[in-house]
mmCIF file of C-alpha atoms in Angstrom:
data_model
loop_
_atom_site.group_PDB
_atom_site.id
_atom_site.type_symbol
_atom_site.label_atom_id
_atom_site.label_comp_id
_atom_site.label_asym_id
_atom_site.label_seq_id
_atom_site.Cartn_x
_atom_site.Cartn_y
_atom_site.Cartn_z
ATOM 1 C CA UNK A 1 -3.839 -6.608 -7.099
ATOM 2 C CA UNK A 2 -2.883 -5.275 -3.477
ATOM 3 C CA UNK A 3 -5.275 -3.142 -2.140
ATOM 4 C CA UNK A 4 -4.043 -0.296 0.070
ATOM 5 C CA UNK A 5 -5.145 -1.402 2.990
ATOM 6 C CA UNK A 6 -3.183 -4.180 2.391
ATOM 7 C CA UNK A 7 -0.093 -2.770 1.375
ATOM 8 C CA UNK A 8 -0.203 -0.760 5.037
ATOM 9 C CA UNK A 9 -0.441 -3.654 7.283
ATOM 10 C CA UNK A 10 2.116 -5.332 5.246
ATOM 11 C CA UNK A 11 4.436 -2.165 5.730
ATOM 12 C CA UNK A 12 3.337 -1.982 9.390
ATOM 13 C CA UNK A 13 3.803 -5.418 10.059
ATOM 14 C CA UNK A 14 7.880 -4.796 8.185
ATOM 15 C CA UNK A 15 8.424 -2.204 10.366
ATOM 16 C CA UNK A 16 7.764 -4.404 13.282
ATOM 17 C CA UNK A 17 9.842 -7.089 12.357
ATOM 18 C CA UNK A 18 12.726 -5.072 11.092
ATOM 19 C CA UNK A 19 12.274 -2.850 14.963
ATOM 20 C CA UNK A 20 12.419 -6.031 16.567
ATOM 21 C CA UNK A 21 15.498 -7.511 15.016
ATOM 22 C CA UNK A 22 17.816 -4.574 15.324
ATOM 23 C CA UNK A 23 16.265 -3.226 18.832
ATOM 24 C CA UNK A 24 16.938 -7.018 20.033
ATOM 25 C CA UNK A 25 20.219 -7.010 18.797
ATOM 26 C CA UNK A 26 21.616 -3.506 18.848
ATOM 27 C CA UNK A 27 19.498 -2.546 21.851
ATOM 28 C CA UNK A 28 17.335 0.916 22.105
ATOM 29 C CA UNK A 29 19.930 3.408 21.962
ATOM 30 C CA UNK A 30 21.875 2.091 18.823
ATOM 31 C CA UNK A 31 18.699 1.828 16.928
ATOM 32 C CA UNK A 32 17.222 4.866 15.047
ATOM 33 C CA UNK A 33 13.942 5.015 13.215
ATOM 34 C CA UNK A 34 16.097 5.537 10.210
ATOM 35 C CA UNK A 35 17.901 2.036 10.596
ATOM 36 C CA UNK A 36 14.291 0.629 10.688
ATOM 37 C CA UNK A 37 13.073 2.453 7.860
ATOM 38 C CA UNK A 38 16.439 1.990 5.357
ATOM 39 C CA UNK A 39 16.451 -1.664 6.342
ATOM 40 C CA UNK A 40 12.867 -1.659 4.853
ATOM 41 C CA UNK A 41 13.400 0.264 2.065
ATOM 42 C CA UNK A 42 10.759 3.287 3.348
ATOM 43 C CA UNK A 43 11.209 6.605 4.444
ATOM 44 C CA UNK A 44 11.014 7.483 7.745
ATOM 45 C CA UNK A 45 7.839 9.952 7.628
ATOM 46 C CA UNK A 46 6.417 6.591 5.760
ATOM 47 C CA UNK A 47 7.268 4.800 8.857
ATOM 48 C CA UNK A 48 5.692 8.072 11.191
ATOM 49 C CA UNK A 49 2.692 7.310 9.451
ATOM 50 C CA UNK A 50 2.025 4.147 11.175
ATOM 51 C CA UNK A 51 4.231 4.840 14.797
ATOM 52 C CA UNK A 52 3.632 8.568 16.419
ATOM 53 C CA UNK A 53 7.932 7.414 17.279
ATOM 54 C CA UNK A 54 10.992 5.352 18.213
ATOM 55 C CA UNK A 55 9.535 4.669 22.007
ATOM 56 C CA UNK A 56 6.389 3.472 20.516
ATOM 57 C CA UNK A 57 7.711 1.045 18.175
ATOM 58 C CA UNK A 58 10.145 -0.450 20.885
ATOM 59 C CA UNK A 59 7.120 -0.995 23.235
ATOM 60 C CA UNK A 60 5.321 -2.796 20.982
ATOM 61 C CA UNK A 61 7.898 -4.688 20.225
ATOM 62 C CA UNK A 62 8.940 -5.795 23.697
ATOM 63 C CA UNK A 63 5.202 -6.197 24.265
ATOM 64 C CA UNK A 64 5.097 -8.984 21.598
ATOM 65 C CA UNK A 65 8.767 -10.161 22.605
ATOM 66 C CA UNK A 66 7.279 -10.683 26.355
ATOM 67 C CA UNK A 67 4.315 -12.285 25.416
ATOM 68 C CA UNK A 68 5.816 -15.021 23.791
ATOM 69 C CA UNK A 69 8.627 -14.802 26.828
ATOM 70 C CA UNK A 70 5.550 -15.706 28.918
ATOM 71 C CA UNK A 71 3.782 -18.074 27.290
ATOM 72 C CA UNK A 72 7.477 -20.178 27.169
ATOM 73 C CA UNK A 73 8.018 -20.194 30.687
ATOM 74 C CA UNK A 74 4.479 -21.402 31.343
ATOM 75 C CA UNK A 75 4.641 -23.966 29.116
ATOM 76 C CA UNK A 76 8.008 -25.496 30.644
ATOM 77 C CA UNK A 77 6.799 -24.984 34.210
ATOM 78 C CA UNK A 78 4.049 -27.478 33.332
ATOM 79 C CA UNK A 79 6.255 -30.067 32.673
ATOM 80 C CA UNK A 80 6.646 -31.179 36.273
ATOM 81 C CA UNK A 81 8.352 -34.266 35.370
ATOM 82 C CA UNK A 82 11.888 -31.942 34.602
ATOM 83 C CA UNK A 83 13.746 -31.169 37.478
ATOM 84 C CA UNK A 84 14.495 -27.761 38.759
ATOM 85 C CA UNK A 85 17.730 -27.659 36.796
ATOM 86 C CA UNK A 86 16.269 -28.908 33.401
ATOM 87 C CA UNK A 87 13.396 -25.848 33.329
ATOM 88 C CA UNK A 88 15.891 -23.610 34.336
ATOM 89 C CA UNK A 89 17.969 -24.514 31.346
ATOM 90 C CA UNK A 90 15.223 -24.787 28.576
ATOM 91 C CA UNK A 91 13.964 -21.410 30.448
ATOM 92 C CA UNK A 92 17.292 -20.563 29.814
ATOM 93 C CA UNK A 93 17.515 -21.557 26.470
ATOM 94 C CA UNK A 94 14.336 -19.392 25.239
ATOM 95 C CA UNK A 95 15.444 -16.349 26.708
ATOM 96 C CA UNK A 96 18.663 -16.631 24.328
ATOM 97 C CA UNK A 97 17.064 -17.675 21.580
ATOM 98 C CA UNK A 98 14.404 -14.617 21.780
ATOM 99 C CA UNK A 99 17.016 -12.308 22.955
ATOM 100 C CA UNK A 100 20.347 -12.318 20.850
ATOM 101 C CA UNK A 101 21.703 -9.587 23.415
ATOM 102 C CA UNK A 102 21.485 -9.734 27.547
ATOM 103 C CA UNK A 103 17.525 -9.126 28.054
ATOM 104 C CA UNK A 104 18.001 -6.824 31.226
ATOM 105 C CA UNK A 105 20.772 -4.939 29.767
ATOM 106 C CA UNK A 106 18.201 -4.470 26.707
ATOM 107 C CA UNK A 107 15.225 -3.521 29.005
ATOM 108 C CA UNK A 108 17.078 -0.881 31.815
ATOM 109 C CA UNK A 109 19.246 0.714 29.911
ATOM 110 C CA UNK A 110 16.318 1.860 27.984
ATOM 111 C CA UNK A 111 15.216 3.358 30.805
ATOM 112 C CA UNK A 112 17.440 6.391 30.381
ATOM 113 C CA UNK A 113 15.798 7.282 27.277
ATOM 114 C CA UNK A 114 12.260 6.795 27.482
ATOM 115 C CA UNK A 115 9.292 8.982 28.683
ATOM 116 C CA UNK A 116 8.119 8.414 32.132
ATOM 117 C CA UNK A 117 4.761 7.043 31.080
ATOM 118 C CA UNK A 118 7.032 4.703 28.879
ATOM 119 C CA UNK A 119 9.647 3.296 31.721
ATOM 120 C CA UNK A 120 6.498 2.735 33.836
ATOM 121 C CA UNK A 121 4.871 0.526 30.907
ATOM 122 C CA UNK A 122 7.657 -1.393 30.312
ATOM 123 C CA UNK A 123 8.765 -2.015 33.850
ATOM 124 C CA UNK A 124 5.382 -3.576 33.782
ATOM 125 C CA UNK A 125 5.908 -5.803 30.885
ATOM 126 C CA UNK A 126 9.246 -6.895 32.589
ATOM 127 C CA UNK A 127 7.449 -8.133 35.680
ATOM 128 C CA UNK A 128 4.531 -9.702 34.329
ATOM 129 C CA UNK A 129 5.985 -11.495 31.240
ATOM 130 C CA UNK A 130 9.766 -12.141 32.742
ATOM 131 C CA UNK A 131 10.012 -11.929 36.223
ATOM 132 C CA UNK A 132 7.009 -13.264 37.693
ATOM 133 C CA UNK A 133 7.180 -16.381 35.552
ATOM 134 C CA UNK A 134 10.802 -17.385 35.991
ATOM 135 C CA UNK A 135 9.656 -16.507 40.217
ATOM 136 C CA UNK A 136 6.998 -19.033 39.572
ATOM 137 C CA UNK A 137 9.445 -21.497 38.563
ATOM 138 C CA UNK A 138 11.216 -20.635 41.725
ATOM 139 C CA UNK A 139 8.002 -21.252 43.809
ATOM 140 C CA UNK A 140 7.703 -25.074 42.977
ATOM 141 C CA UNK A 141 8.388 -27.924 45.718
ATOM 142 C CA UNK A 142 11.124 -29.162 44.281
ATOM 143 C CA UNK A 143 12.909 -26.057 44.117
ATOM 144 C CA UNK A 144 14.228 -26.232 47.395
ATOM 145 C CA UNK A 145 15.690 -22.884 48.391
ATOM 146 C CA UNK A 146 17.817 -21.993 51.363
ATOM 147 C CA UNK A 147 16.548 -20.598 54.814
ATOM 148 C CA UNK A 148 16.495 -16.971 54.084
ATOM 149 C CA UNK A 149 16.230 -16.816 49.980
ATOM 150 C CA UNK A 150 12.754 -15.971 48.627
ATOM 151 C CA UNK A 151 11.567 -17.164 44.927
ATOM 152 C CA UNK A 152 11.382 -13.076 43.888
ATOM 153 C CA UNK A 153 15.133 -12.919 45.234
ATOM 154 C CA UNK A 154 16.134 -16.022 43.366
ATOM 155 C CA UNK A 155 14.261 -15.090 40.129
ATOM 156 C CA UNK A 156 16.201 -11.754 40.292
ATOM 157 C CA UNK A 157 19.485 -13.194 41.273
ATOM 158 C CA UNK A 158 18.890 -15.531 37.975
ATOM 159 C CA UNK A 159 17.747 -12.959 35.652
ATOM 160 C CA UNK A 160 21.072 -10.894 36.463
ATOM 161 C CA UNK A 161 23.299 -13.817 36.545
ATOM 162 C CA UNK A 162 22.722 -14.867 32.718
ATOM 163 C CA UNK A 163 24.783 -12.134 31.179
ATOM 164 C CA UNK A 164 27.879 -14.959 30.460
ATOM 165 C CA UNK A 165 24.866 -16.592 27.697
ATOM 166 C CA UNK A 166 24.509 -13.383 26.143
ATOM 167 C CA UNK A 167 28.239 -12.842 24.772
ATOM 168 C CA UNK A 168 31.697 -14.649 24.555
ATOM 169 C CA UNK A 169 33.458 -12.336 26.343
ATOM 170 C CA UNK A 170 33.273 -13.898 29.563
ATOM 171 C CA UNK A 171 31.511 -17.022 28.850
ATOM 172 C CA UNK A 172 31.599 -19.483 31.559
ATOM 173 C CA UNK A 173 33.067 -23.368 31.180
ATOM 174 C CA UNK A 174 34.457 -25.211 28.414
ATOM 175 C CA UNK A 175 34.050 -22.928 25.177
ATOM 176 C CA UNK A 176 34.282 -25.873 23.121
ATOM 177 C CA UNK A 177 31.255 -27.561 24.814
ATOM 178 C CA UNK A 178 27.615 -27.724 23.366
ATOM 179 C CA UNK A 179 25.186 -25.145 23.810
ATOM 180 C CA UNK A 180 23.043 -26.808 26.799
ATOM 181 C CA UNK A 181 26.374 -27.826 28.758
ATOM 182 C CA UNK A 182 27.426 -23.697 28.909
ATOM 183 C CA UNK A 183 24.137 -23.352 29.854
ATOM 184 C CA UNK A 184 23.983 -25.519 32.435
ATOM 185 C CA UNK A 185 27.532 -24.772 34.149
ATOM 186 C CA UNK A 186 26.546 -21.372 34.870
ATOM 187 C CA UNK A 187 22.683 -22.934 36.340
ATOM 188 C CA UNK A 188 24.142 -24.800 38.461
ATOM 189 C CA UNK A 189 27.308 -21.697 39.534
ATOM 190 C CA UNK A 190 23.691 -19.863 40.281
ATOM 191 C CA UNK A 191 21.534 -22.707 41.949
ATOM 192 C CA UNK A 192 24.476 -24.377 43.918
ATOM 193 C CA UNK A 193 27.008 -21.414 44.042
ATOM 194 C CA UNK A 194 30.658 -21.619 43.658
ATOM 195 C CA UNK A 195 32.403 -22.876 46.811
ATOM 196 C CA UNK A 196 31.760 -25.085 49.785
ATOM 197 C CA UNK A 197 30.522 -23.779 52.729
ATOM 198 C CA UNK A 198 33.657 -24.783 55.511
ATOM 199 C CA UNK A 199 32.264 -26.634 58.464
ATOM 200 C CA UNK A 200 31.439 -24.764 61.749
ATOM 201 C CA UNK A 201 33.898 -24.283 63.984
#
């Protein structure tokens, strides 16, 4: 028989999963507390009685979202024997698979919504578990950057750049080609840019 206490962190843990899912996909805005609690099958002052509200739930959720962001982009940034381009595009490839919808679209326009206490937090979660890895990346030897370009600039010129991976609206290359190939075209439209520099006169 299920205790109680068991039956709560079962229901907590639901909520969770459920917030994450739709806040991922949907984004903050769309989402209400009462999308999270119908897609459970709980009322919503059930669902007060394990988050005080909507902010809290979303910052947990982007708390567990980042951490696993994190530990990704650590993991491929070991792997010194990939070139520049192939972490890019498996750090690439774990942002879209964590985030069905453009992750800095998700996290800003948030912004608008939360409590100041709130934007603060998660501006802090954005810069330690997504932008200070993916700078790291940027940081390496082998990463050769041009005169001028810093590994925060890059890392925040890449970060804005992947919004093609997110949707097929404007999707960049062949739309017929395999997942890593799309990803790759528009890596190497970001790390090589898009025309040749002419020649000085």
């Amino acid at each position: 028989m299920t205790t109680r206490a068991e039956q709560m962190a079962k229901t907590h843990q639901a909520i969770l999963d459920t917030a994450r899912e739709l806040f991922l996909k949907n984004g903050y805005a769309a989402t209400s507390t009462r999308d999270i609690a119908n897609a459970i099958g709980i009322t919503q002052p059930a669902l007060y009685h394990h988050f005080k509200d909507k902010e809290v739930i979303f910052l947990a959720v982007i708390t567990t979202v980042g951490a696993e962001i994190k530990a990704g982009i650590e993991e491929i940034q070991a792997r010194t024997d990939w070139s520049p381009l192939e972490q890019l595009t498996e750090v690439s490839l774990l942002l879209t698979h964590k985030h069905p919808a453009d992750v800095f679209t998700l996290i800003h326009s948030s912004f608008k919504a939360l409590k100041r206490d709130h934007i603060r937090e998660l501006g802090g979660i954005f810069a330690t578990d997504y932008v200070k890895p993916i700078q790291a990346v940027f940081e390496q030897p082998a990463m050769q950057l041009h005169a001028g370009v810093t590994p925060q600039m890059a890392a925040s010129f890449y970060i804005t750049s992947l919004s093609p991976l997110f949707n097929t609206f404007h999707r960049i290359g062949d739309p017929h080609a395999d997942e890593r190939t799309r990803v790759q075209t528009l890596l190497k439209m970001i790390l090589y840019g898009v025309a040749v520099k002419p020649d000085a006169q």
